[in-house]
mmCIF file of C-alpha atoms in Angstrom:
data_model
loop_
_atom_site.group_PDB
_atom_site.id
_atom_site.type_symbol
_atom_site.label_atom_id
_atom_site.label_comp_id
_atom_site.label_asym_id
_atom_site.label_seq_id
_atom_site.Cartn_x
_atom_site.Cartn_y
_atom_site.Cartn_z
ATOM 1 C CA MET A 1 54.147 124.941 -14.127
ATOM 2 C CA ALA A 2 54.403 127.719 -11.588
ATOM 3 C CA LYS A 3 54.410 126.829 -7.921
ATOM 4 C CA ARG A 4 51.404 128.066 -5.940
ATOM 5 C CA ARG A 5 52.014 130.404 -3.079
ATOM 6 C CA GLU A 6 51.622 129.144 0.451
ATOM 7 C CA LEU A 7 49.912 131.580 2.752
ATOM 8 C CA ILE A 8 49.239 129.971 6.067
ATOM 9 C CA ARG A 9 52.300 129.366 8.165
ATOM 10 C CA THR A 10 50.759 128.991 11.627
ATOM 11 C CA GLU A 11 47.511 127.775 13.124
ATOM 12 C CA GLU A 12 46.865 131.306 14.428
ATOM 13 C CA GLU A 13 46.991 132.726 10.878
ATOM 14 C CA LYS A 14 44.559 130.064 9.717
ATOM 15 C CA GLN A 15 42.072 130.858 12.491
ATOM 16 C CA GLU A 16 42.359 134.568 11.701
ATOM 17 C CA LEU A 17 41.497 133.975 8.041
ATOM 18 C CA ILE A 18 38.614 131.672 8.946
ATOM 19 C CA GLU A 19 37.133 134.180 11.403
ATOM 20 C CA TYR A 20 37.276 137.397 9.326
ATOM 21 C CA PRO A 21 35.076 136.522 6.305
ATOM 22 C CA ASP A 22 32.038 136.003 8.515
ATOM 23 C CA HIS A 23 32.504 138.380 11.419
ATOM 24 C CA HIS A 24 34.466 141.510 10.553
ATOM 25 C CA ASP A 25 32.598 144.833 10.469
ATOM 26 C CA ARG A 26 34.062 146.069 7.178
ATOM 27 C CA PRO A 27 32.962 144.382 3.930
ATOM 28 C CA ASP A 28 36.324 144.944 2.235
ATOM 29 C CA VAL A 29 38.107 143.083 5.021
ATOM 30 C CA ARG A 30 35.637 140.194 4.730
ATOM 31 C CA GLU A 31 36.260 140.053 0.974
ATOM 32 C CA LYS A 32 40.054 140.066 1.324
ATOM 33 C CA ALA A 33 39.940 137.370 3.998
ATOM 34 C CA ALA A 34 37.678 135.185 1.872
ATOM 35 C CA ALA A 35 40.008 135.550 -1.112
ATOM 36 C CA LEU A 36 43.093 134.700 0.932
ATOM 37 C CA LEU A 37 41.376 131.740 2.554
ATOM 38 C CA LYS A 38 40.481 130.284 -0.852
ATOM 39 C CA ILE A 39 44.054 130.732 -2.044
ATOM 40 C CA ALA A 40 45.312 129.069 1.144
ATOM 41 C CA GLU A 41 43.069 126.100 0.341
ATOM 42 C CA GLY A 42 44.859 125.674 -3.004
ATOM 43 C CA VAL A 43 42.777 127.664 -5.485
ATOM 44 C CA SER A 44 44.729 129.908 -7.856
ATOM 45 C CA ALA A 45 44.617 133.662 -7.332
ATOM 46 C CA HIS A 46 43.492 134.145 -10.928
ATOM 47 C CA TRP A 47 40.504 131.834 -10.423
ATOM 48 C CA VAL A 48 39.586 133.622 -7.184
ATOM 49 C CA SER A 49 39.672 136.987 -8.952
ATOM 50 C CA THR A 50 37.420 135.759 -11.753
ATOM 51 C CA TYR A 51 34.983 133.370 -10.063
ATOM 52 C CA GLY A 52 35.670 133.169 -6.337
ATOM 53 C CA LEU A 53 34.297 136.465 -5.039
ATOM 54 C CA LEU A 54 30.922 138.169 -5.219
ATOM 55 C CA LYS A 55 32.373 140.894 -7.414
ATOM 56 C CA ARG A 56 34.896 140.142 -10.140
ATOM 57 C CA ARG A 57 38.338 141.639 -9.465
ATOM 58 C CA LYS A 58 41.420 142.083 -11.592
ATOM 59 C CA PRO A 59 43.982 139.338 -10.914
ATOM 60 C CA ASP A 60 46.553 142.039 -10.129
ATOM 61 C CA THR A 61 44.353 143.181 -7.253
ATOM 62 C CA ILE A 62 44.377 139.723 -5.688
ATOM 63 C CA TYR A 63 48.135 139.407 -6.195
ATOM 64 C CA ARG A 64 48.589 142.822 -4.542
ATOM 65 C CA TRP A 65 46.586 141.580 -1.541
ATOM 66 C CA LEU A 66 48.842 138.507 -1.429
ATOM 67 C CA ASN A 67 51.988 140.629 -1.484
ATOM 68 C CA ILE A 68 50.708 142.887 1.287
ATOM 69 C CA TYR A 69 49.707 139.839 3.351
ATOM 70 C CA ASP A 70 53.172 138.315 2.883
ATOM 71 C CA GLU A 71 54.961 141.532 3.839
ATOM 72 C CA GLU A 72 52.754 142.974 6.585
ATOM 73 C CA GLY A 73 50.304 140.273 7.591
ATOM 74 C CA PHE A 74 46.553 140.719 7.741
ATOM 75 C CA ASP A 75 46.899 143.957 9.709
ATOM 76 C CA GLY A 76 48.512 145.525 6.642
ATOM 77 C CA LEU A 77 45.448 144.664 4.569
ATOM 78 C CA ILE A 78 43.073 146.028 7.182
ATOM 79 C CA GLN A 79 44.855 149.378 7.334
ATOM 80 C CA ARG A 80 44.554 150.027 3.613
ATOM 81 C CA GLN A 81 41.441 151.781 2.322
ATOM 82 C CA HIS A 82 39.463 149.798 -0.222
ATOM 83 C CA GLY A 83 38.297 151.970 -3.125
ATOM 84 C CA GLY A 84 35.534 154.453 -2.550
ATOM 85 C CA ALA A 85 35.183 158.126 -3.271
ATOM 86 C CA ARG A 86 38.019 160.404 -2.311
ATOM 87 C CA GLN A 87 37.470 163.572 -0.360
ATOM 88 C CA ARG A 88 37.539 166.452 -2.811
ATOM 89 C CA PHE A 89 37.431 169.438 -0.526
ATOM 90 C CA SER A 90 39.584 170.418 2.360
ATOM 91 C CA LYS A 91 38.121 170.126 5.825
ATOM 92 C CA LYS A 92 38.619 173.836 6.452
ATOM 93 C CA LYS A 93 35.583 175.949 5.777
ATOM 94 C CA LYS A 94 36.010 178.446 3.014
ATOM 95 C CA LYS A 95 35.040 182.031 3.676
ATOM 96 C CA ASN A 96 32.340 183.495 1.524
ATOM 97 C CA TYR A 97 33.026 187.157 0.814
#
């Protein structure tokens, strides 16, 4: 059986994950924090992706969040844009001739 990943290494990291799901301004940050907190409590990432969030996610998405958290901490997750429409036009105004 595969060993589960351990996320929380310090008390400060634990408090950060506990605080964000309820109080952060951005919904994507709240979702990521909730997912990581559940994984830190011992739930598998696959279960979290399927049943643990309000919207079902691909397991690869949750594992990507885990990898980013391991490499860059929670600030790395906050800096990344979560989905949404991409800007299709340049910001410069086009001239109409």
